[in-house]
Coordinates of C-alpha atoms in Angstrom, one line a residue:
Chain A
M622 CA -24.4 -8.6 21.5
I623 CA -26.3 -7.0 18.7
K624 CA -24.3 -7.9 15.6
K625 CA -25.4 -6.4 12.4
N626 CA -24.1 -6.5 8.8
K627 CA -23.8 -2.7 8.8
F628 CA -22.7 -0.1 11.2
K629 CA -22.0 3.6 11.1
I630 CA -18.8 5.2 12.0
G631 CA -18.2 8.9 12.9
L632 CA -14.9 10.7 12.5
I633 CA -14.5 13.8 14.5
Q634 CA -12.3 16.4 12.9
I635 CA -11.7 19.4 15.2
S636 CA -9.1 22.0 16.1
L637 CA -7.6 21.8 19.6
S638 CA -6.6 24.5 22.0
K639 CA -3.8 24.8 24.6
D640 CA -6.3 24.0 27.3
P641 CA -6.7 20.2 27.9
D642 CA -9.9 20.6 29.9
K643 CA -11.6 22.6 27.1
N644 CA -10.4 20.0 24.6
L645 CA -12.0 17.2 26.6
K646 CA -15.2 19.1 27.0
K647 CA -15.2 19.8 23.2
A648 CA -14.6 16.1 22.5
V649 CA -17.5 15.1 24.7
D650 CA -19.8 17.7 22.9
W651 CA -18.7 16.4 19.5
I652 CA -19.2 12.8 20.4
T653 CA -22.8 13.7 21.4
K654 CA -23.3 15.5 18.0
A655 CA -21.8 12.5 16.1
A656 CA -24.1 10.1 18.0
K657 CA -27.1 12.3 17.1
K658 CA -26.1 12.0 13.5
G659 CA -26.3 8.3 13.7
A660 CA -22.6 7.3 14.3
Q661 CA -22.2 4.1 16.3
V662 CA -18.5 3.9 16.5
I663 CA -16.8 7.3 16.9
C664 CA -13.1 8.2 16.7
L665 CA -11.3 11.3 17.9
P666 CA -8.0 12.6 16.5
E667 CA -4.6 11.5 18.0
L668 CA -3.6 13.1 21.3
F669 CA -6.8 15.2 21.2
R670 CA -6.4 16.4 24.8
S671 CA -3.7 18.9 23.8
Q672 CA -2.1 20.7 21.0
Y673 CA 0.6 18.6 19.3
F674 CA 3.3 19.1 21.9
C675 CA 5.9 17.0 20.0
Q676 CA 7.0 20.0 18.1
S677 CA 9.8 20.3 20.6
E678 CA 11.5 18.2 23.2
N679 CA 10.5 19.6 26.6
I680 CA 10.2 17.4 29.7
D681 CA 7.5 19.6 31.1
Y682 CA 5.2 18.3 28.4
F683 CA 5.2 14.9 30.1
N684 CA 2.8 16.6 32.6
L685 CA 0.1 16.4 29.9
A686 CA 0.0 12.6 30.2
E687 CA -2.6 10.7 32.2
T688 CA -3.3 7.2 33.1
I689 CA -5.8 4.7 31.6
P690 CA -8.3 4.8 33.2
G691 CA -8.0 8.5 33.9
P692 CA -9.8 11.8 33.3
S693 CA -10.2 11.3 29.5
T694 CA -11.5 7.8 29.6
E695 CA -13.8 8.6 32.5
A696 CA -15.4 11.6 30.9
I697 CA -15.8 9.8 27.6
S698 CA -17.1 6.6 29.2
K699 CA -20.1 8.6 30.4
V700 CA -21.0 10.1 27.1
A701 CA -20.4 6.7 25.4
K702 CA -22.8 5.0 27.8
Q703 CA -25.4 7.8 27.5
N704 CA -25.4 7.6 23.7
K705 CA -24.8 3.8 23.4
V706 CA -21.8 4.4 21.2
V707 CA -18.3 2.9 21.0
V708 CA -15.5 5.5 21.1
V709 CA -11.9 5.3 20.1
V710 CA -10.1 7.6 22.6
P711 CA -6.5 8.6 22.0
V712 CA -4.6 9.2 25.2
F713 CA -1.1 10.4 26.0
E714 CA -0.7 7.5 28.5
K715 CA 1.4 7.7 31.7
R716 CA 2.0 4.0 32.3
A717 CA 4.5 4.1 35.1
L718 CA 7.1 6.5 36.5
G719 CA 8.9 7.9 33.4
I720 CA 7.2 5.4 31.0
Y721 CA 4.8 7.0 28.5
H722 CA 3.0 5.8 25.4
N723 CA 1.0 7.3 22.6
S724 CA -2.1 5.1 23.1
L725 CA -5.8 4.8 22.6
A726 CA -8.6 3.2 24.6
V727 CA -11.7 1.7 23.1
I728 CA -14.7 2.4 25.2
D729 CA -17.8 0.3 24.7
T730 CA -21.5 1.2 24.7
K731 CA -21.7 0.5 28.5
G732 CA -18.9 2.9 29.1
K733 CA -16.3 0.2 29.9
I734 CA -12.8 0.1 28.5
S735 CA -12.7 -2.8 26.1
G736 CA -8.9 -2.5 25.8
I737 CA -6.1 -0.3 24.8
Y738 CA -3.6 -0.1 21.8
R739 CA -0.2 1.5 22.1
K740 CA 1.3 3.1 19.0
M741 CA 3.8 0.7 17.6
H742 CA 5.7 2.9 15.1
I743 CA 7.1 6.0 16.5
P744 CA 8.3 8.8 14.2
D745 CA 11.0 11.3 14.8
D746 CA 11.4 14.1 12.3
P747 CA 11.7 17.9 12.7
S748 CA 8.7 19.1 14.7
Y749 CA 7.5 15.5 15.2
Y750 CA 9.9 14.5 18.0
E751 CA 7.9 11.6 19.1
K752 CA 10.8 9.3 20.0
F753 CA 11.5 11.7 22.9
Y754 CA 8.1 11.2 24.4
F755 CA 6.7 7.8 23.5
T756 CA 8.0 4.4 24.4
P757 CA 7.2 2.1 21.5
G758 CA 4.0 0.0 22.0
D759 CA 4.4 -3.5 23.4
L760 CA 0.9 -4.8 23.0
G761 CA 1.2 -5.7 19.3
Y762 CA -1.7 -5.1 16.9
K763 CA -5.2 -5.0 18.1
S764 CA -8.8 -5.4 17.0
F765 CA -11.8 -5.1 19.2
D766 CA -15.0 -7.0 18.7
T767 CA -17.4 -4.3 19.7
E768 CA -21.2 -4.4 19.9
Y769 CA -21.5 -2.9 16.4
G770 CA -18.6 -4.7 14.7
N771 CA -15.0 -5.6 14.8
I772 CA -12.7 -2.6 14.6
G773 CA -9.0 -2.4 14.3
T774 CA -7.0 0.5 15.8
L775 CA -3.7 2.0 14.8
I776 CA -2.2 5.4 15.3
C777 CA -0.8 7.9 12.8
W778 CA 2.8 6.9 11.8
D779 CA 1.6 3.2 11.9
Q780 CA -0.3 4.2 8.7
W781 CA 2.9 4.0 6.6
Y782 CA 3.4 0.3 7.5
P783 CA 1.6 -2.3 5.4
E784 CA 2.6 -4.8 8.0
A785 CA 0.6 -3.1 10.7
A786 CA -2.6 -2.9 8.5
R787 CA -2.2 -6.5 7.5
L788 CA -1.7 -7.8 11.1
T789 CA -4.7 -5.8 12.3
T790 CA -6.9 -7.0 9.4
L791 CA -6.0 -10.6 10.1
Q792 CA -7.6 -10.3 13.5
G793 CA -10.9 -9.8 11.8
A794 CA -11.3 -6.1 11.7
A795 CA -13.9 -4.7 9.3
V796 CA -12.4 -1.2 9.6
L797 CA -9.0 0.2 10.5
F798 CA -9.1 3.5 12.5
Y799 CA -6.1 5.8 12.2
P800 CA -6.4 8.7 14.7
T801 CA -3.8 11.1 13.3
A802 CA -1.9 14.4 13.8
I803 CA -0.3 15.2 10.5
G804 CA 0.2 18.5 8.7
W805 CA 2.4 20.7 6.7
H806 CA 5.5 22.6 7.7
P807 CA 4.3 26.0 6.5
H808 CA 7.5 26.7 4.6
E809 CA 7.3 23.3 2.8
K810 CA 3.6 23.4 1.9
K811 CA 3.9 25.2 -1.5
E812 CA 6.6 22.9 -2.9
H813 CA 5.9 19.6 -1.2
G814 CA 2.4 19.9 0.2
K815 CA 0.5 18.2 -2.5
A816 CA 2.8 15.2 -2.9
Q817 CA 2.9 14.7 0.9
F818 CA -0.8 14.8 1.2
E819 CA -1.3 12.5 -1.7
S820 CA 1.2 10.0 -0.3
W821 CA -0.7 10.0 3.0
Q822 CA -4.0 9.3 1.4
I823 CA -2.7 6.7 -1.1
I824 CA -0.9 4.6 1.5
Q825 CA -4.1 4.4 3.5
R826 CA -6.3 3.7 0.5
S827 CA -3.8 0.9 -0.3
H828 CA -4.3 -0.7 3.1
A829 CA -8.0 -0.8 2.2
I830 CA -7.3 -2.4 -1.1
A831 CA -4.6 -4.9 0.0
N832 CA -6.8 -6.1 2.9
G833 CA -10.3 -5.7 1.7
V834 CA -11.2 -3.6 4.7
Y835 CA -12.6 -0.1 5.4
V836 CA -10.0 2.5 6.5
A837 CA -10.9 5.6 8.5
A838 CA -8.3 8.3 9.0
V839 CA -9.1 11.0 11.6
N840 CA -7.0 14.1 11.6
R841 CA -7.1 17.5 13.4
I842 CA -7.2 20.9 11.8
G843 CA -5.6 24.3 12.5
L844 CA -2.2 25.9 12.7
E845 CA -0.5 25.1 16.0
K846 CA 2.5 27.1 17.1
E847 CA 4.3 26.4 20.3
N848 CA 5.1 30.1 20.5
S849 CA 5.2 33.2 18.4
K850 CA 8.7 32.4 17.2
T851 CA 8.0 29.0 15.8
A852 CA 6.5 28.3 12.3
G853 CA 4.2 25.6 13.8
I854 CA 2.4 22.9 11.9
E855 CA -0.6 23.4 9.7
F856 CA -2.7 20.3 10.3
W857 CA -4.3 19.3 7.1
G858 CA -7.6 17.8 8.2
S859 CA -8.9 15.9 5.2
S860 CA -10.1 13.0 7.4
F861 CA -11.6 10.3 5.1
V862 CA -13.1 6.9 4.9
A863 CA -12.1 4.4 2.1
D864 CA -14.1 1.4 1.3
P865 CA -12.6 -2.1 0.9
Q866 CA -11.7 -1.3 -2.7
G867 CA -9.9 1.9 -1.7
V868 CA -12.7 4.2 -3.0
I869 CA -13.1 7.3 -0.9
I870 CA -16.7 7.2 0.4
A871 CA -16.4 10.2 2.8
Q872 CA -14.0 13.1 2.8
A873 CA -13.7 16.1 5.1
S874 CA -12.3 19.5 4.3
A875 CA -8.7 20.6 5.0
D876 CA -9.7 23.4 7.4
K877 CA -13.1 23.0 8.9
E878 CA -14.4 21.3 12.0
E879 CA -16.8 18.6 11.0
I880 CA -18.0 15.1 11.6
I881 CA -17.9 12.6 8.7
I882 CA -20.2 9.6 8.8
A883 CA -19.8 6.5 6.8
E884 CA -21.3 3.1 6.7
V885 CA -19.2 -0.1 7.2
D886 CA -21.0 -2.8 5.3
L887 CA -19.8 -6.4 5.9
N888 CA -21.5 -7.5 2.7
R889 CA -19.4 -5.0 0.8
I890 CA -16.2 -6.5 2.3
E891 CA -17.4 -10.0 1.4
Y892 CA -18.2 -8.9 -2.2
I893 CA -14.8 -7.2 -2.7
R894 CA -12.9 -10.1 -1.2
R895 CA -14.8 -12.6 -3.4
N896 CA -14.0 -10.6 -6.5
W897 CA -10.4 -9.8 -5.8
P898 CA -9.4 -12.5 -3.3
F899 CA -6.0 -11.2 -2.3
L900 CA -6.2 -12.8 1.2
R901 CA -6.7 -16.2 -0.5
D902 CA -3.5 -16.1 -2.4
R903 CA -1.0 -14.9 0.2
R904 CA 2.2 -17.0 0.1
I905 CA 2.6 -17.1 3.8
E906 CA 5.5 -19.6 3.7
S907 CA 7.5 -17.0 1.8
Y908 CA 7.2 -14.0 4.1
Q909 CA 9.5 -14.8 7.0
D910 CA 12.2 -12.3 6.0
I911 CA 9.7 -9.5 6.7
S912 CA 11.1 -9.7 10.2
K913 CA 14.6 -8.7 9.0
R914 CA 15.9 -5.2 8.9
F915 CA 17.4 -5.4 5.5
L916 CA 18.6 -8.4 3.3
K917 CA 22.0 -7.3 2.2
Chain B
M725 CA 30.7 -2.5 -13.5
I726 CA 29.7 1.0 -14.4
K727 CA 27.6 2.1 -11.4
K728 CA 25.9 5.4 -11.7
N729 CA 23.6 7.4 -9.5
K730 CA 21.0 7.5 -12.2
F731 CA 19.8 5.2 -14.9
K732 CA 17.0 5.2 -17.4
I733 CA 14.3 2.6 -17.6
G734 CA 12.1 1.9 -20.6
L735 CA 8.6 0.3 -20.4
I736 CA 7.4 -1.3 -23.6
Q737 CA 3.6 -1.1 -23.9
I738 CA 2.4 -3.0 -27.0
S739 CA -0.4 -5.2 -28.3
L740 CA 0.3 -8.8 -28.9
S741 CA -1.0 -11.1 -31.7
K742 CA -1.8 -14.8 -31.8
D743 CA 1.5 -15.5 -33.5
P744 CA 4.3 -16.1 -30.9
D745 CA 7.1 -15.5 -33.5
K746 CA 5.7 -12.2 -34.6
N747 CA 5.4 -11.2 -31.0
L748 CA 9.1 -12.0 -30.4
K749 CA 10.2 -10.1 -33.4
K750 CA 8.0 -7.2 -32.3
A751 CA 9.6 -7.3 -28.9
V752 CA 13.1 -7.2 -30.4
D753 CA 12.2 -4.3 -32.6
W754 CA 10.7 -2.3 -29.7
I755 CA 13.7 -3.1 -27.4
T756 CA 15.9 -1.6 -30.1
K757 CA 13.6 1.5 -30.3
A758 CA 13.7 1.9 -26.5
A759 CA 17.5 1.6 -26.4
K760 CA 17.7 4.3 -29.1
K761 CA 15.5 6.5 -26.9
G762 CA 18.1 6.1 -24.1
A763 CA 16.6 3.3 -22.0
Q764 CA 19.2 1.3 -20.2
V765 CA 16.9 -1.2 -18.4
I766 CA 13.9 -2.3 -20.5
C767 CA 10.9 -4.3 -19.4
L768 CA 8.4 -6.1 -21.6
P769 CA 4.8 -7.0 -20.6
E770 CA 3.9 -10.2 -18.9
L771 CA 3.7 -13.3 -21.1
F772 CA 4.5 -11.1 -24.2
R773 CA 5.1 -14.1 -26.5
S774 CA 1.4 -14.8 -26.8
Q775 CA -2.1 -13.4 -26.3
Y776 CA -3.3 -13.9 -22.7
F777 CA -4.2 -17.6 -23.0
C778 CA -5.4 -17.9 -19.4
Q779 CA -8.9 -16.8 -20.4
S780 CA -9.7 -20.5 -20.5
E781 CA -8.3 -23.8 -19.2
N782 CA -7.0 -25.6 -22.2
I783 CA -4.1 -28.1 -22.0
D784 CA -3.1 -27.3 -25.6
Y785 CA -2.0 -23.9 -24.4
F786 CA 0.9 -25.5 -22.5
N787 CA 2.5 -25.8 -25.9
L788 CA 3.1 -22.1 -25.8
A789 CA 5.7 -22.6 -23.0
E790 CA 9.4 -22.7 -23.5
T791 CA 12.5 -23.3 -21.5
I792 CA 14.9 -20.7 -20.0
P793 CA 17.2 -20.4 -21.9
G794 CA 15.1 -20.9 -24.9
P795 CA 14.0 -19.0 -28.0
S796 CA 12.8 -15.9 -26.3
T797 CA 15.9 -15.4 -24.1
E798 CA 18.2 -16.2 -27.0
A799 CA 16.6 -13.7 -29.4
I800 CA 16.5 -11.0 -26.7
S801 CA 20.1 -11.8 -25.5
K802 CA 21.3 -10.7 -28.9
V803 CA 19.5 -7.4 -29.0
A804 CA 20.4 -6.7 -25.4
K805 CA 24.1 -7.2 -26.2
Q806 CA 23.9 -5.2 -29.4
N807 CA 22.4 -2.3 -27.5
K808 CA 24.2 -2.8 -24.2
V809 CA 20.9 -2.8 -22.3
V810 CA 19.4 -4.9 -19.5
V811 CA 16.1 -6.5 -20.4
V812 CA 13.4 -8.0 -18.2
V813 CA 11.9 -10.8 -20.3
P814 CA 8.7 -12.5 -19.2
V815 CA 8.6 -16.1 -20.2
F816 CA 5.9 -18.8 -19.9
E817 CA 8.5 -21.2 -18.5
K818 CA 8.5 -25.0 -19.1
R819 CA 10.6 -26.1 -16.3
A820 CA 10.2 -29.9 -16.5
L821 CA 7.6 -32.4 -17.8
G822 CA 4.3 -31.0 -16.7
I823 CA 5.8 -28.2 -14.5
Y824 CA 5.2 -24.7 -15.8
H825 CA 5.8 -21.3 -14.3
N826 CA 4.9 -17.7 -15.1
S827 CA 8.5 -16.4 -15.0
L828 CA 10.9 -13.8 -16.2
A829 CA 14.6 -13.7 -17.0
V830 CA 16.8 -10.8 -16.5
I831 CA 19.3 -10.4 -19.4
D832 CA 22.4 -8.4 -18.9
T833 CA 24.3 -6.0 -21.2
K834 CA 26.5 -8.9 -22.4
G835 CA 23.5 -10.9 -23.4
K836 CA 23.8 -13.3 -20.4
I837 CA 21.0 -14.4 -18.2
S838 CA 21.6 -12.9 -14.8
G839 CA 18.8 -15.0 -13.2
I840 CA 15.2 -15.7 -13.2
Y841 CA 12.1 -14.9 -11.0
R842 CA 9.1 -17.1 -10.9
K843 CA 5.7 -15.4 -10.1
M844 CA 4.9 -16.1 -6.5
H845 CA 1.3 -15.1 -6.2
I846 CA -1.0 -16.8 -8.7
P847 CA -4.5 -15.5 -9.4
D848 CA -7.5 -17.4 -10.4
D849 CA -10.6 -15.5 -11.4
P850 CA -13.0 -15.7 -14.3
S851 CA -10.9 -15.2 -17.5
Y852 CA -7.7 -15.2 -15.4
Y853 CA -7.4 -19.0 -14.8
E854 CA -3.7 -18.9 -13.9
K855 CA -3.8 -21.5 -11.2
F856 CA -4.5 -24.0 -13.9
Y857 CA -1.3 -23.2 -15.8
F858 CA 1.3 -21.9 -13.4
T859 CA 3.0 -23.7 -10.5
P860 CA 3.6 -21.1 -7.8
G861 CA 7.2 -19.7 -7.8
D862 CA 9.7 -21.3 -5.5
L863 CA 12.6 -18.9 -5.8
G864 CA 11.3 -16.3 -3.4
Y865 CA 11.7 -12.6 -4.1
K866 CA 14.5 -11.4 -6.3
S867 CA 16.6 -8.3 -7.1
F868 CA 19.4 -8.2 -9.6
D869 CA 22.4 -6.0 -9.3
T870 CA 22.8 -5.0 -13.0
E871 CA 25.4 -2.9 -14.7
Y872 CA 23.1 0.1 -14.4
G873 CA 21.5 -0.4 -11.0
N874 CA 19.8 -2.8 -8.7
I875 CA 16.3 -3.8 -10.0
G876 CA 13.6 -5.8 -8.3
T877 CA 11.3 -8.0 -10.3
L878 CA 7.7 -9.1 -9.6
I879 CA 4.9 -10.2 -11.9
C880 CA 1.3 -8.9 -12.1
W881 CA -0.8 -10.4 -9.3
D882 CA 2.3 -10.0 -7.0
Q883 CA 1.5 -6.3 -7.2
W884 CA -1.4 -6.7 -4.7
Y885 CA 0.9 -7.9 -2.0
P886 CA 2.7 -5.4 0.1
E887 CA 4.8 -8.3 1.5
A888 CA 6.3 -9.0 -2.0
A889 CA 7.2 -5.3 -2.6
R890 CA 8.8 -5.1 0.9
L891 CA 10.8 -8.3 0.5
T892 CA 12.1 -7.2 -2.9
T893 CA 13.0 -3.7 -1.7
L894 CA 14.9 -5.1 1.3
Q895 CA 17.3 -6.8 -1.2
G896 CA 18.4 -3.4 -2.3
A897 CA 16.2 -2.7 -5.4
A898 CA 16.0 0.9 -6.6
V899 CA 13.1 0.1 -8.8
L900 CA 10.4 -2.6 -8.7
F901 CA 9.3 -3.9 -12.2
Y902 CA 5.9 -5.3 -12.6
P903 CA 5.3 -6.8 -16.0
T904 CA 1.6 -7.2 -16.1
A905 CA -1.4 -8.4 -18.1
I906 CA -4.5 -6.7 -16.6
G907 CA -7.7 -5.4 -18.2
W908 CA -11.4 -5.0 -18.0
H909 CA -14.1 -7.5 -18.6
P910 CA -15.9 -5.5 -21.3
H911 CA -19.3 -6.1 -19.5
E912 CA -17.9 -4.7 -16.2
K913 CA -16.0 -1.8 -17.5
K914 CA -18.7 0.8 -17.3
E915 CA -19.7 0.0 -13.8
H916 CA -16.5 -1.1 -12.2
G917 CA -13.7 0.0 -14.6
K918 CA -12.7 3.2 -12.9
A919 CA -12.5 1.8 -9.4
Q920 CA -10.6 -1.3 -10.6
F921 CA -8.0 0.8 -12.5
E922 CA -7.6 3.2 -9.6
S923 CA -7.1 0.3 -7.2
W924 CA -4.4 -1.1 -9.4
Q925 CA -2.5 2.2 -9.7
I926 CA -2.9 3.1 -6.0
I927 CA -1.6 -0.3 -4.7
Q928 CA 1.5 0.1 -6.8
R929 CA 2.0 3.7 -5.9
S930 CA 1.7 2.6 -2.2
H931 CA 4.6 0.2 -2.7
A932 CA 6.7 3.1 -3.9
I933 CA 5.7 5.2 -0.8
A934 CA 6.1 2.4 1.8
N935 CA 9.5 1.4 0.5
G936 CA 11.0 4.6 -0.9
V937 CA 11.5 2.9 -4.2
Y938 CA 10.6 3.5 -7.8
V939 CA 7.8 1.3 -9.2
A940 CA 7.4 0.5 -12.9
A941 CA 4.2 -1.3 -14.1
V942 CA 4.3 -2.5 -17.7
N943 CA 1.0 -3.6 -19.2
R944 CA -0.2 -4.6 -22.7
I945 CA -3.0 -3.0 -24.7
G946 CA -5.8 -4.3 -26.9
L947 CA -8.9 -6.4 -26.8
E948 CA -8.0 -10.1 -26.9
K949 CA -10.7 -12.6 -27.6
E950 CA -10.0 -16.3 -27.6
N951 CA -12.7 -16.7 -30.3
S952 CA -15.6 -14.8 -31.7
K953 CA -18.0 -16.2 -29.0
T954 CA -16.1 -14.8 -26.0
A955 CA -16.2 -11.3 -24.6
G956 CA -12.4 -11.3 -24.2
I957 CA -10.4 -8.9 -22.0
E958 CA -9.7 -5.3 -22.8
F959 CA -6.2 -4.7 -21.5
W960 CA -5.9 -1.3 -20.0
G961 CA -2.4 -0.3 -20.9
S962 CA -1.7 2.7 -18.7
S963 CA 1.8 1.5 -17.9
F964 CA 3.5 4.0 -15.5
V965 CA 6.4 4.8 -13.3
A966 CA 6.0 6.1 -9.7
D967 CA 8.9 7.8 -7.9
P968 CA 9.9 6.9 -4.3
Q969 CA 7.2 9.3 -3.0
G970 CA 4.5 7.6 -5.1
V971 CA 4.3 10.5 -7.6
I972 CA 3.6 9.4 -11.1
I973 CA 6.5 10.6 -13.3
A974 CA 5.6 8.8 -16.5
Q975 CA 2.3 7.5 -17.7
A976 CA 1.3 5.7 -20.9
S977 CA -2.1 5.8 -22.6
A978 CA -4.8 3.2 -22.2
D979 CA -4.9 2.2 -25.8
K980 CA -1.7 3.1 -27.7
E981 CA 1.5 1.2 -28.3
E982 CA 4.3 3.3 -26.8
I983 CA 7.5 3.3 -24.9
I984 CA 7.8 5.3 -21.7
I985 CA 11.1 6.3 -20.4
A986 CA 11.9 7.4 -16.8
E987 CA 14.9 8.1 -14.8
V988 CA 15.7 6.2 -11.6
D989 CA 17.7 8.5 -9.4
L990 CA 19.4 7.0 -6.3
N991 CA 19.8 10.5 -4.9
R992 CA 16.0 10.9 -5.0
I993 CA 15.6 7.6 -3.1
E994 CA 18.1 8.8 -0.5
Y995 CA 16.3 12.2 -0.2
I996 CA 12.9 10.6 0.2
R997 CA 14.1 8.0 2.7
R998 CA 15.8 10.7 4.8
N999 CA 12.7 12.8 4.9
W1000 CA 10.2 10.1 5.5
P1001 CA 12.3 7.4 7.1
F1002 CA 9.8 4.5 7.1
L1003 CA 12.4 1.8 6.8
R1004 CA 14.2 3.2 9.9
D1005 CA 11.1 2.7 12.1
R1006 CA 9.9 -0.8 11.1
R1007 CA 9.0 -2.9 14.2
I1008 CA 10.6 -6.0 12.9
E1009 CA 10.2 -7.9 16.1
S1010 CA 6.4 -7.5 15.9
Y1011 CA 5.7 -8.8 12.4
Q1012 CA 6.1 -12.6 12.8
D1013 CA 2.3 -13.2 12.4
I1014 CA 2.5 -12.0 8.8
S1015 CA 3.3 -15.7 8.1
K1016 CA -0.1 -16.7 9.4
R1017 CA -3.2 -17.2 7.2
F1018 CA -5.5 -15.5 9.6
L1019 CA -5.4 -14.8 13.4
K1020 CA -8.8 -15.9 14.5

């Protein structure tokens, strides 16, 4: 194991077509590009094999699912091994007959699957009908001690839950990856778009601050319409990396395909945690009611 | 009980002198002013009776403490009753011989003490030597169902802990008050000041977002030096109110005494929680390890 104090992460922000095979080929190409740019741990957007099918409830879309291991992890294992990179690979996972998860696999530099994470918090809002498709995760919160460093993995809606960020950090993660598919309802963008985007960025920067950890959010771009009659979702891109003080150190555009690279520096984590030692002062004996739904 | 869907909160941002009696009289005057401006629930800055004495460890400073009830709560009870307002009153609390807390009392519109909260998370950093003075709180997290609405109370360093905000919200609070004393070390301000301030604001806005609740941070202003040989702390004011989406709806200056008034609207909380129903999707059965120090 080559453990270093610093490693480079690469966030792949792309648009995705209706053709899963093209999307997989595109992902492989962009992983190669990211590796050439120096990225050592690379993350793809949530459910990158397809367009965001949760815009309606349609049992045919379960056909998009695949097993782990399966075609996505096999193709990406090859490119990971070739380039000696770690890759966070979101997968619409078919686990068993009629049991599906919104998952990710972490693939190591030898092309092996280090483990998987299954999205714990499942949304259900107009055009984000995920509760129809995804069984809630049952593996708890996960970090992976990769060749380059310890990485935590969460998925999209998890990002609104401070509990998830905390529980992943406490496993030793130096960076929390959030592969994501979030965008605007076109009819809402003008009135609510700015506040929605800011909330999304702030909540994730807050996880960096509260935990003294890097945060990397990886979103797709593009307008995806199920058909010509639907308004679709305009994915807002804007993938970013926040440092352990919540400062944004890398930021993608809202509408361009791009790779952003950032350095995760364990010395910076140590420095921030020494200066603002929030983890030191947690009152762990007072938190048990976090496991309650409501207290009235 | 006059319960309404809306109520107005008033945040009193002032400078504080070395004279505790003058500070109390000043607080009473400013509460009267805030009530005249329409504030119904009013909050003072942390430890408002004195300058921020935790800049050094000195046993004589324990003489600044008082009981609850005591002079501060008695004087403020009168002005609360006269103006029919609820007041959040920070107190350096002498609880017993040699047992002190960083506390607050909530005083109701009849001038009675509804209850107290004792700061749970105690910092200890250069010039913020609070662990020397304050025994950690033992009352847990508190909300108060006042005549105007349900308010949650936390104090300063608590603001860095998502657990504290969550546990207070789950008690039904519509707004979380954070009386605060935070500022820059003058020698650090140029290099680190902006990032420190932004972290402070972002973490609190994130509590608003994660919980769908208003957040009100109430800070003091002014440069306070223990003596002419010390650099002191430059308190950064900037008291603010965030709405349940994390949008800043009222913001004070960094260096002026002022009252900021904002409306807490239960319909807005309902609207935000319906649209982004984070409380609905908490995986409460998966959070038990929050009560652990670390997981490795």
